[in-house]
Amino acid sequence: MGMAAVESQFHVLAVDDSSFDRKLIEKLLQKSSCQVTTVDSGYKALEFLGIESNDPNALSTSPQEVEVNLIITDYCMPGMTGYDLLKKVKESSAFKNIPVVIMSSENVPARISRCLEEGAEEFFLKPVRMADLNKLKPHMMKTKLNNQKLEEIEKPLNVSAAAAAAVEPEIKDSAEVGSKILTLQSELEPKQVHLQVAQQEEQTLGNNNKRKSMEEGLSTDRSRPRFECVTTAV
Amino acid sequence: MLGLGVDRLQADINRLLTSLFHQGVLDEQFLQLQQLQDETSPTFVYDVINIYFDESEKLLRSLRLLLMDREFSDYKKIGLHLNQLVGSSSSIGARRVRNVCVAFRSASELNNRPGCLRGLEIVEHEYHYLKNMMHELFQLEQQRLLAAGVRYPM
């Protein structure tokens, strides 16, 4: 399955400690044509995303193989509240661009403004309805477009060794540009190298083998530069 | 018998639902639930309401145990259980159950034990009434499906 097919649907991560509410939100999201993953706690959400709860910048062994376009979470949860989860996501350089929506059955204005100030896109009062979810499409579209722009940035680089050399002037002798790029990995600017490496990955490994490329010792920071590139390109 | 069976059952279902809306037992949120049901999840309403029953009965049992204890003083815990009941009852459109839970919660906020006991009785009563009505509704739906199945053999 190509990248295009995978990215044609929005993927939402729904977090709620109540199995009843999880079933409801899952159905609502499916009805809105979204792909849904549900978890029952903030900790599991962080785990799924690949954020270690004590180190926001570390990646787990299985980082974002599936893109998450939106996180929707209940506010009142034992241990880590929805607000705590929101903070952790916004503190993470890799995931802070993912829109977060908070749900609550209680209408507490102070709580609502606190969440919005912390960066939540929306605050929904339960029971959540289809009409509420329709408000989310623009937010999810934004992250999708950002990711697609990134794909477009990477594609032109996937041209030739000459082009690669031009982008990376520090490569003097380039008999095998491919291997040169890999060996010079530690010496060059991480951001630029990751683009090159990503290009190599696209060429040789295919889109579905991100995990494999991690195991082969290439950069594990694939997801971070994506967002960094977005900010510099846009 | 075939065609008439389906139509008559549908009429019974509509009558029951109308009555429940009229009594305030159910509200428009229940309709929202029904709209979520489709070919990909043909038993969605049934499944969700059964989860609601399971969770609610656990909460009600817990509430009864708490209040029956002579040494009882944990009104906060009662409040937490009731928050869950209020939330899930609104989510399925169980308007009356939700309202009596809110009243019960007010009594717990005042640390009023007799008020809480009375509140629990009323919630249990409303809950069981709702449950019986839902069972009746599901039975009619089941019969209608069977009748429709006979009418349109696969």
mmCIF file of N, CA, C and O in Angstrom, chain B residues 49-108:
data_model
loop_
_atom_site.group_PDB
_atom_site.id
_atom_site.type_symbol
_atom_site.label_atom_id
_atom_site.label_comp_id
_atom_site.label_asym_id
_atom_site.label_seq_id
_atom_site.Cartn_x
_atom_site.Cartn_y
_atom_site.Cartn_z
ATOM 1 N N ILE B 49 -25.694 0.321 24.781
ATOM 2 C CA ILE B 49 -26.592 0.329 25.935
ATOM 3 C C ILE B 49 -26.271 -0.806 26.901
ATOM 4 O O ILE B 49 -26.367 -0.641 28.120
ATOM 5 N N ASN B 50 -25.815 -1.924 26.376
ATOM 6 C CA ASN B 50 -25.419 -3.015 27.275
ATOM 7 C C ASN B 50 -24.174 -2.679 28.074
ATOM 8 O O ASN B 50 -24.051 -3.022 29.244
ATOM 9 N N ILE B 51 -23.238 -1.959 27.432
ATOM 10 C CA ILE B 51 -22.062 -1.504 28.180
ATOM 11 C C ILE B 51 -22.523 -0.543 29.276
ATOM 12 O O ILE B 51 -22.044 -0.582 30.420
ATOM 13 N N TYR B 52 -23.470 0.333 28.929
ATOM 14 C CA TYR B 52 -24.019 1.278 29.897
ATOM 15 C C TYR B 52 -24.632 0.529 31.073
ATOM 16 O O TYR B 52 -24.400 0.882 32.235
ATOM 17 N N PHE B 53 -25.410 -0.512 30.792
ATOM 18 C CA PHE B 53 -26.032 -1.291 31.866
ATOM 19 C C PHE B 53 -24.971 -1.909 32.782
ATOM 20 O O PHE B 53 -25.067 -1.829 34.000
ATOM 21 N N ASP B 54 -23.962 -2.519 32.182
ATOM 22 C CA ASP B 54 -22.915 -3.162 32.993
ATOM 23 C C ASP B 54 -22.226 -2.162 33.904
ATOM 24 O O ASP B 54 -22.062 -2.401 35.106
ATOM 25 N N GLU B 55 -21.812 -1.046 33.298
ATOM 26 C CA GLU B 55 -21.083 -0.054 34.091
ATOM 27 C C GLU B 55 -21.978 0.560 35.161
ATOM 28 O O GLU B 55 -21.547 0.760 36.299
ATOM 29 N N SER B 56 -23.214 0.866 34.807
ATOM 30 C CA SER B 56 -24.116 1.492 35.764
ATOM 31 C C SER B 56 -24.419 0.585 36.936
ATOM 32 O O SER B 56 -24.474 1.036 38.084
ATOM 33 N N GLU B 57 -24.611 -0.700 36.642
ATOM 34 C CA GLU B 57 -24.942 -1.602 37.743
ATOM 35 C C GLU B 57 -23.792 -1.759 38.714
ATOM 36 O O GLU B 57 -23.995 -1.863 39.931
ATOM 37 N N LYS B 58 -22.566 -1.731 38.175
ATOM 38 C CA LYS B 58 -21.391 -1.778 39.063
ATOM 39 C C LYS B 58 -21.390 -0.560 39.966
ATOM 40 O O LYS B 58 -21.141 -0.658 41.178
ATOM 41 N N LEU B 59 -21.654 0.604 39.374
ATOM 42 C CA LEU B 59 -21.650 1.843 40.151
ATOM 43 C C LEU B 59 -22.753 1.836 41.195
ATOM 44 O O LEU B 59 -22.537 2.230 42.348
ATOM 45 N N LEU B 60 -23.930 1.378 40.827
ATOM 46 C CA LEU B 60 -25.059 1.369 41.753
ATOM 47 C C LEU B 60 -24.790 0.416 42.923
ATOM 48 O O LEU B 60 -25.104 0.725 44.075
ATOM 49 N N ARG B 61 -24.186 -0.740 42.607
ATOM 50 C CA ARG B 61 -23.859 -1.691 43.684
ATOM 51 C C ARG B 61 -22.870 -1.058 44.651
ATOM 52 O O ARG B 61 -23.000 -1.170 45.862
ATOM 53 N N SER B 62 -21.869 -0.392 44.065
ATOM 54 C CA SER B 62 -20.854 0.255 44.881
ATOM 55 C C SER B 62 -21.470 1.333 45.768
ATOM 56 O O SER B 62 -21.150 1.456 46.959
ATOM 57 N N LEU B 63 -22.388 2.100 45.194
ATOM 58 C CA LEU B 63 -23.043 3.164 45.945
ATOM 59 C C LEU B 63 -23.836 2.584 47.105
ATOM 60 O O LEU B 63 -23.817 3.104 48.224
ATOM 61 N N ARG B 64 -24.537 1.496 46.837
ATOM 62 C CA ARG B 64 -25.348 0.889 47.888
ATOM 63 C C ARG B 64 -24.452 0.380 49.018
ATOM 64 O O ARG B 64 -24.740 0.607 50.194
ATOM 65 N N LEU B 65 -23.364 -0.270 48.662
ATOM 66 C CA LEU B 65 -22.433 -0.779 49.682
ATOM 67 C C LEU B 65 -21.896 0.359 50.546
ATOM 68 O O LEU B 65 -21.819 0.253 51.768
ATOM 69 N N LEU B 66 -21.531 1.448 49.879
ATOM 70 C CA LEU B 66 -20.980 2.594 50.608
ATOM 71 C C LEU B 66 -21.996 3.137 51.614
ATOM 72 O O LEU B 66 -21.681 3.371 52.777
ATOM 73 N N LEU B 67 -23.231 3.333 51.134
ATOM 74 C CA LEU B 67 -24.234 3.961 51.992
ATOM 75 C C LEU B 67 -24.759 3.036 53.080
ATOM 76 O O LEU B 67 -25.206 3.498 54.127
ATOM 77 N N MET B 68 -24.724 1.724 52.840
ATOM 78 C CA MET B 68 -25.228 0.786 53.840
ATOM 79 C C MET B 68 -24.277 0.684 55.034
ATOM 80 O O MET B 68 -24.674 0.275 56.120
ATOM 81 N N ASP B 69 -23.033 1.061 54.785
ATOM 82 C CA ASP B 69 -22.034 1.001 55.854
ATOM 83 C C ASP B 69 -22.339 2.072 56.906
ATOM 84 O O ASP B 69 -22.409 3.246 56.620
ATOM 85 N N ARG B 70 -22.519 1.627 58.146
ATOM 86 C CA ARG B 70 -22.863 2.559 59.216
ATOM 87 C C ARG B 70 -21.768 3.589 59.456
ATOM 88 O O ARG B 70 -22.021 4.706 59.879
ATOM 89 N N GLU B 71 -20.527 3.179 59.175
ATOM 90 C CA GLU B 71 -19.385 4.064 59.410
ATOM 91 C C GLU B 71 -19.165 5.013 58.246
ATOM 92 O O GLU B 71 -18.187 5.740 58.214
ATOM 93 N N PHE B 72 -20.063 4.982 57.275
ATOM 94 C CA PHE B 72 -19.850 5.705 56.025
ATOM 95 C C PHE B 72 -19.593 7.196 56.211
ATOM 96 O O PHE B 72 -20.257 7.867 56.983
ATOM 97 N N SER B 73 -18.592 7.707 55.457
ATOM 98 C CA SER B 73 -18.370 9.149 55.467
ATOM 99 C C SER B 73 -17.761 9.647 54.156
ATOM 100 O O SER B 73 -17.505 10.829 54.002
ATOM 101 N N ASP B 74 -17.549 8.737 53.215
ATOM 102 C CA ASP B 74 -16.850 9.120 51.979
ATOM 103 C C ASP B 74 -17.789 9.692 50.926
ATOM 104 O O ASP B 74 -18.043 9.068 49.895
ATOM 105 N N TYR B 75 -18.288 10.879 51.178
ATOM 106 C CA TYR B 75 -19.206 11.521 50.239
ATOM 107 C C TYR B 75 -18.517 11.852 48.923
ATOM 108 O O TYR B 75 -19.139 11.908 47.869
ATOM 109 N N LYS B 76 -17.206 12.070 48.999
ATOM 110 C CA LYS B 76 -16.477 12.411 47.782
ATOM 111 C C LYS B 76 -16.527 11.250 46.783
ATOM 112 O O LYS B 76 -16.724 11.443 45.586
ATOM 113 N N LYS B 77 -16.386 10.044 47.332
ATOM 114 C CA LYS B 77 -16.419 8.866 46.464
ATOM 115 C C LYS B 77 -17.785 8.733 45.803
ATOM 116 O O LYS B 77 -17.896 8.395 44.621
ATOM 117 N N ILE B 78 -18.819 9.004 46.588
ATOM 118 C CA ILE B 78 -20.186 8.969 46.045
ATOM 119 C C ILE B 78 -20.284 9.954 44.890
ATOM 120 O O ILE B 78 -20.824 9.648 43.827
ATOM 121 N N GLY B 79 -19.739 11.144 45.106
ATOM 122 C CA GLY B 79 -19.748 12.174 44.073
ATOM 123 C C GLY B 79 -19.063 11.704 42.799
ATOM 124 O O GLY B 79 -19.557 11.936 41.692
ATOM 125 N N LEU B 80 -17.928 11.031 42.937
ATOM 126 C CA LEU B 80 -17.184 10.550 41.773
ATOM 127 C C LEU B 80 -17.979 9.512 40.996
ATOM 128 O O LEU B 80 -18.059 9.560 39.771
ATOM 129 N N HIS B 81 -18.604 8.572 41.736
ATOM 130 C CA HIS B 81 -19.428 7.557 41.070
ATOM 131 C C HIS B 81 -20.570 8.223 40.325
ATOM 132 O O HIS B 81 -20.915 7.853 39.199
ATOM 133 N N LEU B 82 -21.165 9.220 40.983
ATOM 134 C CA LEU B 82 -22.318 9.884 40.369
ATOM 135 C C LEU B 82 -21.910 10.684 39.146
ATOM 136 O O LEU B 82 -22.656 10.762 38.169
ATOM 137 N N ASN B 83 -20.709 11.276 39.176
ATOM 138 C CA ASN B 83 -20.223 11.984 37.985
ATOM 139 C C ASN B 83 -20.222 11.053 36.790
ATOM 140 O O ASN B 83 -20.626 11.415 35.685
ATOM 141 N N GLN B 84 -19.736 9.810 37.028
ATOM 142 C CA GLN B 84 -19.692 8.831 35.935
ATOM 143 C C GLN B 84 -21.096 8.486 35.454
ATOM 144 O O GLN B 84 -21.345 8.410 34.246
ATOM 145 N N LEU B 85 -22.006 8.291 36.405
ATOM 146 C CA LEU B 85 -23.380 7.943 36.038
ATOM 147 C C LEU B 85 -24.053 9.072 35.277
ATOM 148 O O LEU B 85 -24.759 8.837 34.291
ATOM 149 N N VAL B 86 -23.834 10.284 35.746
ATOM 150 C CA VAL B 86 -24.415 11.439 35.063
ATOM 151 C C VAL B 86 -23.896 11.508 33.636
ATOM 152 O O VAL B 86 -24.661 11.681 32.679
ATOM 153 N N GLY B 87 -22.581 11.351 33.504
ATOM 154 C CA GLY B 87 -21.941 11.414 32.185
ATOM 155 C C GLY B 87 -22.448 10.350 31.234
ATOM 156 O O GLY B 87 -22.864 10.653 30.105
ATOM 157 N N SER B 88 -22.438 9.096 31.684
ATOM 158 C CA SER B 88 -22.841 8.038 30.754
ATOM 159 C C SER B 88 -24.339 8.083 30.475
ATOM 160 O O SER B 88 -24.770 7.799 29.356
ATOM 161 N N SER B 89 -25.150 8.465 31.462
ATOM 162 C CA SER B 89 -26.588 8.567 31.218
ATOM 163 C C SER B 89 -26.889 9.652 30.201
ATOM 164 O O SER B 89 -27.741 9.468 29.332
ATOM 165 N N SER B 90 -26.182 10.788 30.275
ATOM 166 C CA SER B 90 -26.416 11.820 29.243
ATOM 167 C C SER B 90 -25.968 11.333 27.895
ATOM 168 O O SER B 90 -26.597 11.649 26.886
ATOM 169 N N SER B 91 -24.889 10.557 27.862
ATOM 170 C CA SER B 91 -24.377 10.088 26.573
ATOM 171 C C SER B 91 -25.323 9.159 25.849
ATOM 172 O O SER B 91 -25.269 9.070 24.623
ATOM 173 N N ILE B 92 -26.184 8.421 26.581
ATOM 174 C CA ILE B 92 -27.118 7.566 25.862
ATOM 175 C C ILE B 92 -28.504 8.179 25.798
ATOM 176 O O ILE B 92 -29.432 7.599 25.251
ATOM 177 N N GLY B 93 -28.663 9.362 26.345
ATOM 178 C CA GLY B 93 -29.960 10.020 26.267
ATOM 179 C C GLY B 93 -30.921 9.590 27.354
ATOM 180 O O GLY B 93 -32.134 9.767 27.218
ATOM 181 N N ALA B 94 -30.388 9.046 28.450
ATOM 182 C CA ALA B 94 -31.254 8.613 29.558
ATOM 183 C C ALA B 94 -31.517 9.808 30.462
ATOM 184 O O ALA B 94 -30.918 9.957 31.532
ATOM 185 N N ARG B 95 -32.413 10.686 29.981
ATOM 186 C CA ARG B 95 -32.641 11.969 30.634
ATOM 187 C C ARG B 95 -33.088 11.850 32.084
ATOM 188 O O ARG B 95 -32.552 12.511 32.963
ATOM 189 N N ARG B 96 -34.066 11.000 32.369
ATOM 190 C CA ARG B 96 -34.592 10.933 33.745
ATOM 191 C C ARG B 96 -33.571 10.366 34.704
ATOM 192 O O ARG B 96 -33.428 10.866 35.819
ATOM 193 N N VAL B 97 -32.865 9.324 34.281
ATOM 194 C CA VAL B 97 -31.841 8.741 35.153
ATOM 195 C C VAL B 97 -30.787 9.798 35.460
ATOM 196 O O VAL B 97 -30.372 9.979 36.613
ATOM 197 N N ARG B 98 -30.400 10.540 34.420
ATOM 198 C CA ARG B 98 -29.398 11.585 34.603
ATOM 199 C C ARG B 98 -29.873 12.611 35.635
ATOM 200 O O ARG B 98 -29.137 12.990 36.547
ATOM 201 N N ASN B 99 -31.114 13.043 35.503
ATOM 202 C CA ASN B 99 -31.621 14.079 36.401
ATOM 203 C C ASN B 99 -31.679 13.632 37.861
ATOM 204 O O ASN B 99 -31.322 14.396 38.762
ATOM 205 N N VAL B 100 -32.111 12.388 38.069
ATOM 206 C CA VAL B 100 -32.184 11.938 39.472
ATOM 207 C C VAL B 100 -30.787 11.708 40.046
ATOM 208 O O VAL B 100 -30.567 11.845 41.252
ATOM 209 N N CYS B 101 -29.813 11.400 39.171
ATOM 210 C CA CYS B 101 -28.421 11.280 39.639
ATOM 211 C C CYS B 101 -27.900 12.640 40.062
ATOM 212 O O CYS B 101 -27.157 12.761 41.046
ATOM 213 N N VAL B 102 -28.265 13.671 39.320
ATOM 214 C CA VAL B 102 -27.830 15.026 39.678
ATOM 215 C C VAL B 102 -28.398 15.421 41.034
ATOM 216 O O VAL B 102 -27.699 16.002 41.875
ATOM 217 N N ALA B 103 -29.676 15.090 41.272
ATOM 218 C CA ALA B 103 -30.307 15.400 42.553
ATOM 219 C C ALA B 103 -29.618 14.644 43.686
ATOM 220 O O ALA B 103 -29.332 15.216 44.757
ATOM 221 N N PHE B 104 -29.309 13.380 43.430
ATOM 222 C CA PHE B 104 -28.608 12.542 44.411
ATOM 223 C C PHE B 104 -27.248 13.170 44.727
ATOM 224 O O PHE B 104 -26.819 13.292 45.883
ATOM 225 N N ARG B 105 -26.569 13.646 43.658
ATOM 226 C CA ARG B 105 -25.249 14.239 43.834
ATOM 227 C C ARG B 105 -25.319 15.474 44.727
ATOM 228 O O ARG B 105 -24.437 15.718 45.556
ATOM 229 N N SER B 106 -26.366 16.274 44.570
ATOM 230 C CA SER B 106 -26.526 17.459 45.421
ATOM 231 C C SER B 106 -26.617 17.061 46.880
ATOM 232 O O SER B 106 -26.038 17.709 47.751
ATOM 233 N N ALA B 107 -27.352 15.983 47.163
ATOM 234 C CA ALA B 107 -27.470 15.512 48.548
ATOM 235 C C ALA B 107 -26.105 15.095 49.081
ATOM 236 O O ALA B 107 -25.755 15.350 50.232
ATOM 237 N N SER B 108 -25.294 14.454 48.216
ATOM 238 C CA SER B 108 -23.976 13.998 48.664
ATOM 239 C C SER B 108 -23.065 15.194 48.930
ATOM 240 O O SER B 108 -22.233 15.170 49.833
#
